[in-house]
Amino acid sequence: MIGAGVFLPVLFFLLVAVLFPFAVGSDAIILSRTGSGILWVAALLASLLPIDRLIIPDVENGFFDHYAVRGISEEWIAVARIIAHWVSFAVPLMVALLPASALLSLDWSVFWKLEAGFLLATPGLASLGVMIAALTARIKSGSGLAALLLLPLAVPLLIFGAGAVDGHQPGAFLLLAACSLFLLAVAPFVIGAALRVGQDG
């Protein structure tokens, strides 16, 4: 699961930060007003890139069947996958946020709000990604379906994350944390059920 493809979300994220000023101009005021929202959208879209590598390769190689034979719970496998996905996707993204913020002329207060929002939201986003990958792993053209499923389900994270930056939504950080914790709590059981159904089939 860890390889050259791990860097694709970060490269995509930075590419958006590089190209956006060319689209709207180099006015620092415009960039500072719109930059945080663009970075949230870029992070959400970047999370789509690793989905087809989260579950499908191991399903095709029969790894989950071997885990089941050894008596390893599917829920624990799911927890391990979520942690691995978060480390390989979210941590580099939070590091890349510093140069991206500089490219969009964001001040330090906005940067730290974005960093805090990413820290709260990415566990839920990682859980959602692995969950949808497990649900669509055995469906033909499942990666395309996964993208269609993830985007609307991740909208609350996007709304509360952007609201926490601009300050227009009181308690946005708390709502963002609540959504993320809910996804983090539910995902292992959904993933485990999806893996068991696939094994029974």
Coordinates of C-alpha atoms in Angstrom, one line a residue:
M1 CA 0.0 0.0 0.0
I2 CA 3.0 2.3 0.5
G3 CA 4.8 3.2 -2.6
A4 CA 5.2 6.0 -5.2
G5 CA 1.4 6.3 -5.3
V6 CA 1.4 7.6 -1.7
F7 CA 2.8 10.9 -2.9
L8 CA 0.1 11.5 -5.5
P9 CA -2.4 13.1 -3.0
V10 CA 0.3 15.5 -1.8
L11 CA 1.4 16.3 -5.3
F12 CA -2.2 17.0 -6.3
F13 CA -2.7 19.1 -3.2
L14 CA 0.3 21.2 -4.0
L15 CA -0.5 21.4 -7.7
V16 CA -3.8 23.0 -6.8
A17 CA -2.1 25.6 -4.6
V18 CA 0.3 26.4 -7.4
L19 CA -2.3 26.7 -10.2
F20 CA -5.0 28.5 -8.3
P21 CA -3.2 31.9 -8.3
F22 CA -2.9 31.6 -12.1
A23 CA -6.7 31.3 -12.3
V24 CA -7.7 34.1 -10.0
G25 CA -4.7 36.4 -10.2
S26 CA -1.9 37.2 -7.7
D27 CA -3.9 39.6 -5.6
A28 CA -3.0 38.7 -2.0
I29 CA -6.4 39.8 -0.6
I30 CA -8.3 37.6 -3.0
L31 CA -6.0 34.7 -2.4
S32 CA -6.3 35.0 1.4
R33 CA -10.1 35.2 1.2
T34 CA -10.5 32.1 -1.0
G35 CA -7.4 30.1 -0.3
S36 CA -8.5 28.2 2.8
G37 CA -11.6 27.0 1.1
I38 CA -9.6 25.9 -2.0
L39 CA -7.2 23.9 0.2
W40 CA -10.1 22.2 1.9
V41 CA -11.6 21.2 -1.5
A42 CA -8.1 20.1 -2.7
A43 CA -7.7 17.9 0.4
L44 CA -11.0 16.3 -0.1
L45 CA -10.3 15.6 -3.8
A46 CA -6.8 14.4 -3.0
S47 CA -8.3 11.8 -0.6
L48 CA -9.9 10.1 -3.6
L49 CA -6.6 9.2 -5.2
P50 CA -5.5 6.3 -3.0
I51 CA -8.9 4.6 -2.7
D52 CA -8.3 2.0 -5.4
R53 CA -5.2 0.8 -3.5
L54 CA -6.6 0.5 0.0
I55 CA -8.5 -2.8 -0.3
I56 CA -8.6 -4.1 -3.9
P57 CA -5.0 -5.3 -4.2
D58 CA -5.4 -7.4 -1.0
V59 CA -8.7 -8.8 -2.1
E60 CA -7.3 -9.9 -5.4
N61 CA -4.3 -11.5 -3.7
G62 CA -6.5 -13.3 -1.1
F63 CA -4.8 -11.7 1.9
F64 CA -8.0 -11.3 3.8
D65 CA -8.8 -15.0 3.5
H66 CA -5.4 -15.7 5.1
Y67 CA -6.2 -13.4 7.9
A68 CA -9.5 -15.1 8.5
V69 CA -7.9 -18.5 8.6
R70 CA -5.5 -17.2 11.3
G71 CA -8.4 -16.0 13.3
I72 CA -7.6 -12.3 13.0
S73 CA -10.8 -10.2 13.4
E74 CA -11.8 -8.2 10.3
E75 CA -12.5 -5.2 12.6
W76 CA -8.9 -5.2 13.8
I77 CA -7.7 -5.4 10.2
A78 CA -10.0 -2.4 9.5
V79 CA -8.4 -0.4 12.4
A80 CA -4.9 -1.2 11.1
R81 CA -5.9 -0.1 7.6
I82 CA -7.4 3.1 8.8
I83 CA -4.3 4.0 10.8
A84 CA -2.0 3.1 7.9
H85 CA -4.1 5.2 5.5
W86 CA -4.1 8.1 7.9
V87 CA -0.3 8.0 8.4
S88 CA 0.4 7.6 4.6
F89 CA -2.1 10.2 3.4
A90 CA -3.0 12.7 6.1
V91 CA 0.4 13.3 7.8
P92 CA 2.1 14.2 4.5
L93 CA -0.9 16.4 3.6
M94 CA -0.6 18.3 6.9
V95 CA 3.1 18.9 6.2
A96 CA 2.4 20.0 2.6
L97 CA -0.1 22.5 4.1
L98 CA 2.8 24.9 5.0
P99 CA 4.1 25.5 1.5
A100 CA 0.5 25.5 0.1
S101 CA -0.5 28.2 2.5
A102 CA 2.5 30.3 1.6
L103 CA 1.6 29.9 -2.1
L104 CA -1.9 31.3 -1.4
S105 CA -0.7 34.1 0.8
L106 CA -2.5 32.8 3.9
D107 CA -1.5 34.4 7.2
W108 CA -0.4 32.3 10.2
S109 CA -3.7 32.4 12.0
V110 CA -5.4 30.9 9.0
F111 CA -2.6 28.3 8.6
W112 CA -3.0 27.1 12.2
K113 CA -6.8 26.9 11.9
L114 CA -6.4 24.8 8.7
E115 CA -3.8 22.6 10.4
A116 CA -6.1 22.1 13.4
G117 CA -9.0 21.4 11.1
F118 CA -7.0 18.9 9.0
L119 CA -5.9 17.2 12.2
L120 CA -9.5 16.7 13.3
A121 CA -11.0 15.9 9.9
T122 CA -8.4 13.5 8.4
P123 CA -9.1 10.5 10.8
G124 CA -12.7 10.6 9.7
L125 CA -11.7 11.1 6.1
A126 CA -9.3 8.1 6.3
S127 CA -12.0 6.0 7.9
L128 CA -14.5 7.0 5.2
G129 CA -12.0 6.2 2.5
V130 CA -11.2 2.7 3.8
M131 CA -14.9 2.0 4.5
I132 CA -16.0 2.9 0.9
A133 CA -13.0 1.0 -0.5
A134 CA -14.1 -2.1 1.3
L135 CA -17.8 -1.7 0.3
T136 CA -16.9 -1.4 -3.4
A137 CA -13.8 -3.7 -3.6
R138 CA -15.7 -6.5 -5.3
I139 CA -17.7 -4.4 -7.6
K140 CA -16.6 -4.0 -11.2
S141 CA -15.5 -0.4 -11.8
G142 CA -15.7 0.1 -8.0
S143 CA -13.1 2.8 -7.9
G144 CA -15.4 5.2 -9.8
L145 CA -18.3 4.3 -7.6
A146 CA -16.2 4.9 -4.6
A147 CA -15.4 8.4 -5.7
L148 CA -19.1 9.1 -6.1
L149 CA -19.9 7.8 -2.7
L150 CA -17.1 9.5 -0.8
L151 CA -17.7 13.0 -2.0
P152 CA -21.2 13.6 -0.7
L153 CA -20.5 11.7 2.6
A154 CA -17.4 13.9 3.2
V155 CA -19.3 17.2 2.6
P156 CA -20.0 17.7 6.4
L157 CA -16.3 17.6 7.0
L158 CA -15.7 20.1 4.3
I159 CA -18.5 22.5 5.6
F160 CA -17.4 22.4 9.2
G161 CA -13.7 22.6 8.3
A162 CA -14.2 25.6 6.1
G163 CA -16.5 27.2 8.7
A164 CA -13.9 26.7 11.4
V165 CA -11.5 28.8 9.4
D166 CA -13.7 31.8 8.5
G167 CA -15.3 31.9 12.0
H168 CA -18.9 32.1 10.6
Q169 CA -19.9 28.9 12.2
P170 CA -19.6 28.9 16.1
G171 CA -18.6 25.5 17.4
A172 CA -17.4 24.4 13.9
F173 CA -14.3 22.7 15.4
L174 CA -16.5 20.7 17.8
L175 CA -18.9 19.6 15.0
L176 CA -15.9 18.7 12.8
A177 CA -14.4 16.6 15.6
A178 CA -17.8 14.9 16.2
C179 CA -18.3 14.0 12.6
S180 CA -14.7 12.6 12.4
L181 CA -15.2 10.6 15.6
F182 CA -18.5 9.2 14.4
L183 CA -16.9 8.0 11.2
L184 CA -13.9 6.6 13.1
A185 CA -16.2 4.6 15.5
V186 CA -18.5 3.2 12.8
A187 CA -16.0 2.4 10.0
P188 CA -14.3 -0.7 11.5
F189 CA -17.6 -2.5 11.9
V190 CA -18.8 -1.6 8.4
I191 CA -15.4 -2.6 6.9
G192 CA -15.4 -5.8 8.9
A193 CA -18.9 -6.7 7.7
A194 CA -18.0 -5.9 4.1
L195 CA -14.9 -8.1 4.2
R196 CA -16.9 -11.0 5.8
V197 CA -19.6 -10.8 3.1
G198 CA -16.9 -10.9 0.4
Q199 CA -15.4 -14.0 2.0
D200 CA -18.7 -15.7 2.3
G201 CA -19.4 -15.0 -1.4

